[in-house]
mmCIF file of C-alpha atoms in Angstrom:
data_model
loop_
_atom_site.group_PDB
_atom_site.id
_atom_site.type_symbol
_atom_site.label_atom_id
_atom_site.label_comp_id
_atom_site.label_asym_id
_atom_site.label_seq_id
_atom_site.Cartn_x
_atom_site.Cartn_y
_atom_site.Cartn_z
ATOM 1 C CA UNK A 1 112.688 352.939 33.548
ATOM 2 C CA UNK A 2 109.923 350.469 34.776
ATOM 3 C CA UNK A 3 108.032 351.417 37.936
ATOM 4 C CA UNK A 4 109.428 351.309 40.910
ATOM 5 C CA UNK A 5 106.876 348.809 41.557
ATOM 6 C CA UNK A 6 108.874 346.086 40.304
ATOM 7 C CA UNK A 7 111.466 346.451 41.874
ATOM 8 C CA UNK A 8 109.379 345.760 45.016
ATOM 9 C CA UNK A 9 108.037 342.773 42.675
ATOM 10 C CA UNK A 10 111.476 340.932 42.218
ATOM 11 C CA UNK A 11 111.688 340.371 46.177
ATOM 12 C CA UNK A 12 108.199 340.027 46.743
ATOM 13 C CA UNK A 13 106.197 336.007 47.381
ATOM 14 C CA UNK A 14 105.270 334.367 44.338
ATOM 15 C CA UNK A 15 103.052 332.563 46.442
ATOM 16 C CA UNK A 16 99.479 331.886 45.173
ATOM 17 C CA UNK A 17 97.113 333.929 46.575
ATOM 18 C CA UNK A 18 99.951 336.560 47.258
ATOM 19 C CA UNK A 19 99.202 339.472 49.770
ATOM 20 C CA UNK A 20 98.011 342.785 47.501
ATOM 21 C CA UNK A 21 101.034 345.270 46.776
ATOM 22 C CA UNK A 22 102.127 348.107 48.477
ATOM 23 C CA UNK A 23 101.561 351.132 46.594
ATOM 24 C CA UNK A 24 104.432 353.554 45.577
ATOM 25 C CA UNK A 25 103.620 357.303 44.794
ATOM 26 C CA UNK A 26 103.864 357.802 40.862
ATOM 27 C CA UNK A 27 106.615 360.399 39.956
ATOM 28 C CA UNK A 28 107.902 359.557 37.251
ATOM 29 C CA UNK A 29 105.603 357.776 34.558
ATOM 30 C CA UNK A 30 106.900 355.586 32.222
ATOM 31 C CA UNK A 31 106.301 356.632 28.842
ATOM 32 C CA UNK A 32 104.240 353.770 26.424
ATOM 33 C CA UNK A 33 105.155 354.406 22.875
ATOM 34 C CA UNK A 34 103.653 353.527 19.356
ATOM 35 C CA UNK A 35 105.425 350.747 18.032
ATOM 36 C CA UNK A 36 105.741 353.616 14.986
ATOM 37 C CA UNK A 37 107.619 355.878 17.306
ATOM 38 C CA UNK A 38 109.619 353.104 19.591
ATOM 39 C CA UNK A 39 113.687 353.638 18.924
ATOM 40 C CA UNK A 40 114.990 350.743 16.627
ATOM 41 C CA UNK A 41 117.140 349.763 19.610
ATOM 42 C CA UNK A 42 114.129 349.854 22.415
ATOM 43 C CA UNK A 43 112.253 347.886 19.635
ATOM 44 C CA UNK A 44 114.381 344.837 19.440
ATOM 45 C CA UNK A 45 115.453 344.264 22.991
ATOM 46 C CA UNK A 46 112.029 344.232 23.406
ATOM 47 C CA UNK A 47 111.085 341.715 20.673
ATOM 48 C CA UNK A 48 114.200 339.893 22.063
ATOM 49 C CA UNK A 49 112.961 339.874 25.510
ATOM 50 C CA UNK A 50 109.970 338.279 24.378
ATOM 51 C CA UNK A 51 111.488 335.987 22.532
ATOM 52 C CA UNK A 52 113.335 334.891 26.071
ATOM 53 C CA UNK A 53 110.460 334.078 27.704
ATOM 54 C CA UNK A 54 108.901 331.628 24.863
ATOM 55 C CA UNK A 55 112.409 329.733 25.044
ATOM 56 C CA UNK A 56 112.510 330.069 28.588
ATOM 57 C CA UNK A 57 111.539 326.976 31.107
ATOM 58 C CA UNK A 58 108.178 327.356 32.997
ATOM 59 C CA UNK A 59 108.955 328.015 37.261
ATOM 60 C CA UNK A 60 105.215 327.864 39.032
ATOM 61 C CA UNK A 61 104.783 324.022 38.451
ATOM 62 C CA UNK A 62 101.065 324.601 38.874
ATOM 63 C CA UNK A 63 99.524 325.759 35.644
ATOM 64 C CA UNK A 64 98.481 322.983 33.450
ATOM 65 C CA UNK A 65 99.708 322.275 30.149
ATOM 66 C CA UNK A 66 102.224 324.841 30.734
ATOM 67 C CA UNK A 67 106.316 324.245 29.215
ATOM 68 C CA UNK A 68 107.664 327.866 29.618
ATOM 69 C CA UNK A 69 107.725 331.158 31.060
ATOM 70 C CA UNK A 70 105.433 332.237 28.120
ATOM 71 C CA UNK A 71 103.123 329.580 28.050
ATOM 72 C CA UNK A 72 102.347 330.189 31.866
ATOM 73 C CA UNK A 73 101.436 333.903 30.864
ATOM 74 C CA UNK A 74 99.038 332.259 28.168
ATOM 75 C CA UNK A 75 97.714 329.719 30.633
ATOM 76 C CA UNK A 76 96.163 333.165 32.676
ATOM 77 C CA UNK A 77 94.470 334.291 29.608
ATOM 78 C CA UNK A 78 93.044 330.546 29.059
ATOM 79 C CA UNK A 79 92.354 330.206 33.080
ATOM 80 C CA UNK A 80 90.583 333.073 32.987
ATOM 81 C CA UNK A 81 88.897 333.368 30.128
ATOM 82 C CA UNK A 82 85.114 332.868 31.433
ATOM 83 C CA UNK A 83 86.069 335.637 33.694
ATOM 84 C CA UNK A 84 87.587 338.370 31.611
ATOM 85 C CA UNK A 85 85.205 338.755 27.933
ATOM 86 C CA UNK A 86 81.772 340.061 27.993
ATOM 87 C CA UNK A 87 82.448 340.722 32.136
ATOM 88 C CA UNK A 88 82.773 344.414 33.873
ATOM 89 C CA UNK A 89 86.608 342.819 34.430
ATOM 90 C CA UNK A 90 87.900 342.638 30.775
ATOM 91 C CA UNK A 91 89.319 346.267 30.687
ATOM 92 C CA UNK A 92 91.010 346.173 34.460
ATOM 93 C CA UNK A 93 91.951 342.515 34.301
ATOM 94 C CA UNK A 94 94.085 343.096 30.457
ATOM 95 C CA UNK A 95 95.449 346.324 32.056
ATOM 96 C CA UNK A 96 96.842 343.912 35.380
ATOM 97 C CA UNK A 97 97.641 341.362 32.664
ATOM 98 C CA UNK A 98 100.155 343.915 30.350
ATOM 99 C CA UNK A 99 101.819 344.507 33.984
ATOM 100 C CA UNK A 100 102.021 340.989 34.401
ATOM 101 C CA UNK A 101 104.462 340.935 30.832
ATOM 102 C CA UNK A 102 105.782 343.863 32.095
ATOM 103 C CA UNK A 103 107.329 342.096 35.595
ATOM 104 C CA UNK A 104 108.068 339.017 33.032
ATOM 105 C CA UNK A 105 110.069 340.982 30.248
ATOM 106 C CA UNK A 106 111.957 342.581 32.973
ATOM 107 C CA UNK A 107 113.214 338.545 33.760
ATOM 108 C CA UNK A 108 114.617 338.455 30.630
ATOM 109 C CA UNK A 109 116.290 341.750 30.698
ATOM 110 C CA UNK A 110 113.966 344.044 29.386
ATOM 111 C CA UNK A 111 113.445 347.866 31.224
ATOM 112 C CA UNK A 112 112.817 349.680 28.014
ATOM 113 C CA UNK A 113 109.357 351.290 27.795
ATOM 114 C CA UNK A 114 106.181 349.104 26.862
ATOM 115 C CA UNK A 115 105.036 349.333 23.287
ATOM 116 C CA UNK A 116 101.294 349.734 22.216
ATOM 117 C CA UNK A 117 100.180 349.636 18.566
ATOM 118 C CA UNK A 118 98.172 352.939 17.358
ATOM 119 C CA UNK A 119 96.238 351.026 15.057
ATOM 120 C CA UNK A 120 94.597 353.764 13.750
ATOM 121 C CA UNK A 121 97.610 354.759 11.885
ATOM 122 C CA UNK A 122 97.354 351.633 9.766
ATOM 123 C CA UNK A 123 93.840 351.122 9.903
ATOM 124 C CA UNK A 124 92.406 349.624 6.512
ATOM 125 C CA UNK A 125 96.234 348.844 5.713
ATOM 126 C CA UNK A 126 97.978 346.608 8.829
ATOM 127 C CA UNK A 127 99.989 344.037 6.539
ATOM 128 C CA UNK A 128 102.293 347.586 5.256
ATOM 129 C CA UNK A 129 102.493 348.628 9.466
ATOM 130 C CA UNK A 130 105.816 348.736 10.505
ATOM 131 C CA UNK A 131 104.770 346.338 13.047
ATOM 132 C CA UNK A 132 105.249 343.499 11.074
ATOM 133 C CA UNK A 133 108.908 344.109 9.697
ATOM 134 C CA UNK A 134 110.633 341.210 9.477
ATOM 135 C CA UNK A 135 113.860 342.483 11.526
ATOM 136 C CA UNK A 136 112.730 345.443 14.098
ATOM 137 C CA UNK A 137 108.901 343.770 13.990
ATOM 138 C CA UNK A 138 106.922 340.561 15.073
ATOM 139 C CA UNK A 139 107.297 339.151 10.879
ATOM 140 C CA UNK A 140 104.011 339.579 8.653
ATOM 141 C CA UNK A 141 101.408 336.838 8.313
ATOM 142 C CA UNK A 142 101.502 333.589 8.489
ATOM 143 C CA UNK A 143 101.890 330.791 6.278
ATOM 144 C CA UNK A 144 100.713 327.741 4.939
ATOM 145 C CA UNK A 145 98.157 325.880 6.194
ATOM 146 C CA UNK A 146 98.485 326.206 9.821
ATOM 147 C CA UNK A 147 99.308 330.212 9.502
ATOM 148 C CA UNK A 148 102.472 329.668 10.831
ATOM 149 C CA UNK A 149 104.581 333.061 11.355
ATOM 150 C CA UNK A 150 107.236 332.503 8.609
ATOM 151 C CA UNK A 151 109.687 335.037 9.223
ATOM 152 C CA UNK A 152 110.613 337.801 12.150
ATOM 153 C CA UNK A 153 111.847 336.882 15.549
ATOM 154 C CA UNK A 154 108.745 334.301 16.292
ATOM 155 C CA UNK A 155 109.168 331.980 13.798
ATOM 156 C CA UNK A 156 109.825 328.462 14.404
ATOM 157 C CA UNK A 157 108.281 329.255 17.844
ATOM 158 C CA UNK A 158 106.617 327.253 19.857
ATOM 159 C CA UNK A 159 103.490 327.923 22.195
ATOM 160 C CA UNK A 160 102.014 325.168 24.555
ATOM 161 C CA UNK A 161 98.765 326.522 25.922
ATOM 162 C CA UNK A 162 95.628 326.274 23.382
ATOM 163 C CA UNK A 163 93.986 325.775 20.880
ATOM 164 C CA UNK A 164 90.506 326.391 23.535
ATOM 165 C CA UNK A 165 91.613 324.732 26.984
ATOM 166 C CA UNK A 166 93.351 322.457 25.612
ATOM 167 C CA UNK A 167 97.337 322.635 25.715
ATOM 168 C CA UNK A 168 98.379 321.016 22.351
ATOM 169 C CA UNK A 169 102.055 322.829 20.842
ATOM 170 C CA UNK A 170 101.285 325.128 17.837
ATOM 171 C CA UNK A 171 103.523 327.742 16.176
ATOM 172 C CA UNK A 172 103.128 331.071 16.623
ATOM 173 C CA UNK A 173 100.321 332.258 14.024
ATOM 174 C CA UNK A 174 98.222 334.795 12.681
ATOM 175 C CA UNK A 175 96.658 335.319 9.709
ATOM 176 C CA UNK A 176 95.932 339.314 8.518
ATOM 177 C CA UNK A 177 92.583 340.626 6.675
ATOM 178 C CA UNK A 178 93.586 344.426 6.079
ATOM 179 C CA UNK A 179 89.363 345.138 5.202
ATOM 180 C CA UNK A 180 88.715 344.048 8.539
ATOM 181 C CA UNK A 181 91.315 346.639 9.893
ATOM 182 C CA UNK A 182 89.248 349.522 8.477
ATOM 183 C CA UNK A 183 87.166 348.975 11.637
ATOM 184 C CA UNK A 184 90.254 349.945 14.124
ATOM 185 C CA UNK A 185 90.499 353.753 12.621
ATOM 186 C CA UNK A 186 90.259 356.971 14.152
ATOM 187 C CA UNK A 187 86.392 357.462 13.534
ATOM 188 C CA UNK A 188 85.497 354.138 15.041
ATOM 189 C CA UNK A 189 88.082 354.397 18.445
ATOM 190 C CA UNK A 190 86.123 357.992 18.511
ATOM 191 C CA UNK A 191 82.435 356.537 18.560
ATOM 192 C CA UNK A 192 84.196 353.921 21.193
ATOM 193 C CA UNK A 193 84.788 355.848 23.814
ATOM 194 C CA UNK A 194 82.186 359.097 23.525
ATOM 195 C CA UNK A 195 79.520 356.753 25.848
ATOM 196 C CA UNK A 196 79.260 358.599 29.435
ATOM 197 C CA UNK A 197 79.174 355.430 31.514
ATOM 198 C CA UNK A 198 81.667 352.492 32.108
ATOM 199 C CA UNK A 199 78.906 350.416 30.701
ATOM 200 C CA UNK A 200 79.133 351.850 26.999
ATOM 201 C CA UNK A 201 82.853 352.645 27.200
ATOM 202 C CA UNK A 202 83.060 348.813 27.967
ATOM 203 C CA UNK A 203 80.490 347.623 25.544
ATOM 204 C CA UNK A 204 81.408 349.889 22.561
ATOM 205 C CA UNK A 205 85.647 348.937 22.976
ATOM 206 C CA UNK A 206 84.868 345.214 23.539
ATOM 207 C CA UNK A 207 82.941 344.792 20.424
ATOM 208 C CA UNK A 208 84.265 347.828 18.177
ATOM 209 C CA UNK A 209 88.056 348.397 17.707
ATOM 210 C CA UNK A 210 88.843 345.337 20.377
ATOM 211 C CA UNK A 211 87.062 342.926 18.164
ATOM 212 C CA UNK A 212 87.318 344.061 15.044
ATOM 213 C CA UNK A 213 91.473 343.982 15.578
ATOM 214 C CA UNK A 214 91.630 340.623 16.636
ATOM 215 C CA UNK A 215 89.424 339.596 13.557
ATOM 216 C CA UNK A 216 92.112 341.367 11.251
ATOM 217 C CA UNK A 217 94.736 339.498 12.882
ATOM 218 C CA UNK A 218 93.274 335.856 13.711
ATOM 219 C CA UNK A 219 95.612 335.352 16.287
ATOM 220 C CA UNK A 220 96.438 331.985 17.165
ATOM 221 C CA UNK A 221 93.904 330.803 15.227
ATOM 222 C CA UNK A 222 91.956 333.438 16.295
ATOM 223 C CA UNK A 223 90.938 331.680 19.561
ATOM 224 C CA UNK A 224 89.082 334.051 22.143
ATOM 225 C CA UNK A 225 90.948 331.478 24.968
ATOM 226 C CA UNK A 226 94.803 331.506 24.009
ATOM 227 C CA UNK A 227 94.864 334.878 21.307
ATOM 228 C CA UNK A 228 97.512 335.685 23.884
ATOM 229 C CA UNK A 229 100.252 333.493 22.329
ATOM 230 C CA UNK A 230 101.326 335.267 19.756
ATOM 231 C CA UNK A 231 102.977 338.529 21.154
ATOM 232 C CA UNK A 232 101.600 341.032 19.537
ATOM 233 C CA UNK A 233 98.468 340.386 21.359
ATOM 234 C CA UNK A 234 100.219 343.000 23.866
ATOM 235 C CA UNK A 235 100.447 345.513 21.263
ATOM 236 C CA UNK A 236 96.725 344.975 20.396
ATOM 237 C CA UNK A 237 95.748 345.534 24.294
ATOM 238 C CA UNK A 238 98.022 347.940 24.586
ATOM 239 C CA UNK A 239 95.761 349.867 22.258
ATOM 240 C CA UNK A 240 92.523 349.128 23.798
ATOM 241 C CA UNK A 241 93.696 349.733 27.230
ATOM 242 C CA UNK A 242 94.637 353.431 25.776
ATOM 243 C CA UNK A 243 91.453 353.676 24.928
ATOM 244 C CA UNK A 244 89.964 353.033 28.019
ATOM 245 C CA UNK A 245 92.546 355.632 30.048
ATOM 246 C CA UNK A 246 91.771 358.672 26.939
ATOM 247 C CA UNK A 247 87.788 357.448 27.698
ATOM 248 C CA UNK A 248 88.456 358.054 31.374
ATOM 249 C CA UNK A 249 91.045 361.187 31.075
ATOM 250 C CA UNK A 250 87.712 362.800 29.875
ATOM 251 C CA UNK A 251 86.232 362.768 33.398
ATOM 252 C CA UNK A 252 89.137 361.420 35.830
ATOM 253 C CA UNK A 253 87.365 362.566 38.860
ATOM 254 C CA UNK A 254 84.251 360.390 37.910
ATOM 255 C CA UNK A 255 85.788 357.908 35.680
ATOM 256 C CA UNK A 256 88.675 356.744 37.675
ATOM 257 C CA UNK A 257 85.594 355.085 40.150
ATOM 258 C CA UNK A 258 83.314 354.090 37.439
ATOM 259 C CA UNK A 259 82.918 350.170 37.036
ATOM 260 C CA UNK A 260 80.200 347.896 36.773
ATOM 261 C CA UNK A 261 79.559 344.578 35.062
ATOM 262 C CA UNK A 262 79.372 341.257 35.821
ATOM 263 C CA UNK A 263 82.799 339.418 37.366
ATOM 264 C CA UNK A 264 82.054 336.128 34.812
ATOM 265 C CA UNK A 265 79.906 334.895 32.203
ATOM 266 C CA UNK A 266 76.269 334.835 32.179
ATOM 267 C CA UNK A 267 75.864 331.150 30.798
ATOM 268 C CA UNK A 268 73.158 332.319 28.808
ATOM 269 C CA UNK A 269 75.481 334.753 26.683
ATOM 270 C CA UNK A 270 79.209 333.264 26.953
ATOM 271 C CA UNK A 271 80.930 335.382 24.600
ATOM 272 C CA UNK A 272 79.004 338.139 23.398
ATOM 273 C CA UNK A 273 80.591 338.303 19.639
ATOM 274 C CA UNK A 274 79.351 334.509 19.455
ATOM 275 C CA UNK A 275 75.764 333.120 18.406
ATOM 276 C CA UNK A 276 74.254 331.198 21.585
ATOM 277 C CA UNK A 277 75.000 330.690 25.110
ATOM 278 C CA UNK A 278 78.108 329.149 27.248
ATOM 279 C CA UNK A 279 77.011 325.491 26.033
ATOM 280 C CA UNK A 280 76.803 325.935 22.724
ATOM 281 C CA UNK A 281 80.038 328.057 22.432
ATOM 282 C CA UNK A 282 82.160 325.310 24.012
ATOM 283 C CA UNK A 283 81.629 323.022 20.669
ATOM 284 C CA UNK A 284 83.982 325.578 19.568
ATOM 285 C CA UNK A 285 86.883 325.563 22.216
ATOM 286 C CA UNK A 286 85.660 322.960 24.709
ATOM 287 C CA UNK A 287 85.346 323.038 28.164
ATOM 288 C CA UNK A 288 88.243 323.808 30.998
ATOM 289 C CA UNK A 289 89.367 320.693 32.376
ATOM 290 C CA UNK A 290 89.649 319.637 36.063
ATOM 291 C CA UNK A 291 93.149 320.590 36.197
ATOM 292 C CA UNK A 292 92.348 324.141 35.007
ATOM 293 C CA UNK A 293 89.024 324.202 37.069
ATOM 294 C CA UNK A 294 91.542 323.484 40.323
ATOM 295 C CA UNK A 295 93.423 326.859 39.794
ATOM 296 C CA UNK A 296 90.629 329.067 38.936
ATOM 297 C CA UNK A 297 90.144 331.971 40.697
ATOM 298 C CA UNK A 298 86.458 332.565 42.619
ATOM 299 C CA UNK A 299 85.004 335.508 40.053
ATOM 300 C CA UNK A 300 83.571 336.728 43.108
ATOM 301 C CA UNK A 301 86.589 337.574 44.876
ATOM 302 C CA UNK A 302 86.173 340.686 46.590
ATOM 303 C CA UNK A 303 83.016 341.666 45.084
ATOM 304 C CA UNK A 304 80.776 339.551 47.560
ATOM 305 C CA UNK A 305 78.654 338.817 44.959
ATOM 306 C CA UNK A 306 78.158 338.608 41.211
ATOM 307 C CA UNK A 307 78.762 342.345 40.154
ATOM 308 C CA UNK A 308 82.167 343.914 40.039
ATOM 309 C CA UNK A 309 83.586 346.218 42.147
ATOM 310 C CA UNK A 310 86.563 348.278 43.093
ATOM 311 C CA UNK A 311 87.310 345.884 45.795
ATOM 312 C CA UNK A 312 87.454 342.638 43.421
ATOM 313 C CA UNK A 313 90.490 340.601 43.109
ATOM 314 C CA UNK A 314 92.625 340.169 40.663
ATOM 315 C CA UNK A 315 94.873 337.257 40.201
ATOM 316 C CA UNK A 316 98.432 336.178 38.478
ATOM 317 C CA UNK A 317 98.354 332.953 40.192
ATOM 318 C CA UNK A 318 101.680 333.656 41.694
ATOM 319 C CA UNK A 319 103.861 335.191 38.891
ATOM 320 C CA UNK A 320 102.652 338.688 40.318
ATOM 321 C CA UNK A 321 101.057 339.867 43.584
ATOM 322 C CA UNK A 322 97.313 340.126 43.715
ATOM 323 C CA UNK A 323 95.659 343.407 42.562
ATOM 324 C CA UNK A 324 92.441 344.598 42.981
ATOM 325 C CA UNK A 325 90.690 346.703 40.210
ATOM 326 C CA UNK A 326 90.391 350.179 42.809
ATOM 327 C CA UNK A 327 94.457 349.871 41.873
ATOM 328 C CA UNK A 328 94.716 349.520 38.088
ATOM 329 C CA UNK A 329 91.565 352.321 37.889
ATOM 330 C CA UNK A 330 94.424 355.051 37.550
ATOM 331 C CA UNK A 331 97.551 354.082 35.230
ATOM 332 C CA UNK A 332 99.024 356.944 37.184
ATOM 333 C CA UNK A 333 97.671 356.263 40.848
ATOM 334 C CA UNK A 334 100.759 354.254 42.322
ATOM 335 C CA UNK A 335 100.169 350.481 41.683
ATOM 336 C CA UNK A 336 100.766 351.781 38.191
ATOM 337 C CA UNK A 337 103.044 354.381 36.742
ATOM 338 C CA UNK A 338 102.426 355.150 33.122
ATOM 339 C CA UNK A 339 101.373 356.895 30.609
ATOM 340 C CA UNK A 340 100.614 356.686 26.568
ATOM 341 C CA UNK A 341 102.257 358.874 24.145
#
């Protein structure tokens, strides 16, 4: 059963710039799930659920480029991009974002527990993971020239927001490199999280399993900006944001108020997995536009200057009420009520 935190949700303003939420005590976690251990049944009302949202009309009117329910959960990723990669906010902002799909699924139906992928179960080997069956999975790897999912319940599909910050309509696509996926194994997720400071955790997920999985599964062209429109980007972060709460179950007392970082991009660096700085990268995606420029958050919200904090601000741009990081430090503390099994 999903939080009682959504519940709360369904009534609550979808106004931008929401008030925070109030927190609920946690009693009864929901349990998150391997896709390899998800019932058949849980596994495709899920799949269907997601399916709902990328057929289903957008409702904010405010996020640009966007055509439906899914493509305004993409347009967040894109919107925030400079915000939430080689920042102190990419862990706490994807762990607000898979409660974002969580409050969105439950639109179309969906209650069921939320999937992750243990990827180390299939590391060296993800085009045999039961992930990508064609009938209780997100289909295998795409085809053709554009990489176009060819069979499961996302082909044919349409996403709006991308490629870069542009908002062009591709079909859903990945492409799979099963070397690559070596990197995503046990000894790897294990050097990942043994740092003793938010800092390495951060640093050693981002570029280690984190990066190394998206380069096995090019999703979306493998675009840093919009990797979020193909769904089983949520089973990907599902898996790094477990990584994150087993790197801070080590040292809850300690952990659960460790964060640091910057709250955007140092134009010098842009991403940190690319050669040169935030110019240079943008010959690769472009730039965001005005209209995505008039939506975008302050990356200081909260913070009151350009270092993270508990305090900073977290934004769905209506879909969701605000959050601040202090809230999504504990998947357990209220705001949140889950755990990983």
């Amino acid at each position: 059963m999903l939080c009682n935190l959504f519940v709360a949700l369904l009534a609550a303003s979808t106004a931008l710039g929401a008030a925070l939420p109030t927190v609920t005590p946690c009693t009864n976690p929901q349990k998150r799930p391997s896709w390899h251990d998800m019932r058949e049944a849980d596994k495709k009302a899920y799949l269907a659920a997601n399916v709902c949202l990328l057929k289903s009309p957008q409702k904010l009117n405010r996020l640009p480029g966007a055509k439906t329910r899914w493509d305004e959960l993409v347009s967040l990723h894109q919107i925030h991009a400079l915000q939430i990669h080689t920042t102190g906010q990419f862990l706490p902002y994807h762990r607000y974002y898979i409660n974002i799909l969580a409050f969105l699924l439950n639109e179309c139906g969906y209650s069921g527990p939320l999937p992750y992928w243990d990827e180390t179960r299939d590391a060296g080997k993800f085009s045999s993971s039961p992930v990508f069956d064609p009938v209780t999975g997100f289909g295998g790897s795409g085809k053709g020239s554009k990489n176009c999912v060819a069979d499961g319940p996302f082909a044919n599909l349409t996403v709006n927001i991308g490629p870069g910050f542009k908002s062009q309509p591709r079909c859903v696509n990945r492409r799979i490199t099963n070397a690559l996926s070596t990197q995503c194994g046990a000894t790897y997720v294990a050097t990942a999280t043994s740092g003793g400071k938010y800092t390495q955790a951060l640093d050693a997920i981002y570029s280690g399993p984190h990066l190394t999985g998206h380069m096995a599964l090019a999703m979306m062209d493998g675009d840093s900006i919009t990797s979020s429109g193909d769904p089983l980007f949520f089973l990907h972060h599902g898996f790094v944001d477990k990584m994150w709460w087993d790197w801070q179950k080590k040292d809850l007392a300690t952990r659960l108020k460790d964060i640091s970082g910057l709250n955007g991009q140092d134009p010098a660096v842009g991403f940190s997995e690319f050669p040169g700085d935030m110019e240079s990268e943008s010959a690769m995606w472009g730039k965001p536009t005005p209209e995505i420029l008039a939506v975008t958050p302050e990356p200081t919200s909260g913070d009151g200057g350009k270092t993270i904090t508990l305090g900073h601000v977290m934004s769905s741009l209506g879909i969701i009420p605000n959050a601040t990081v202090a809230e999504v430090m504990d998947i357990k503390g209220g705001y949140l009520c889950y755990d990983y099994v």
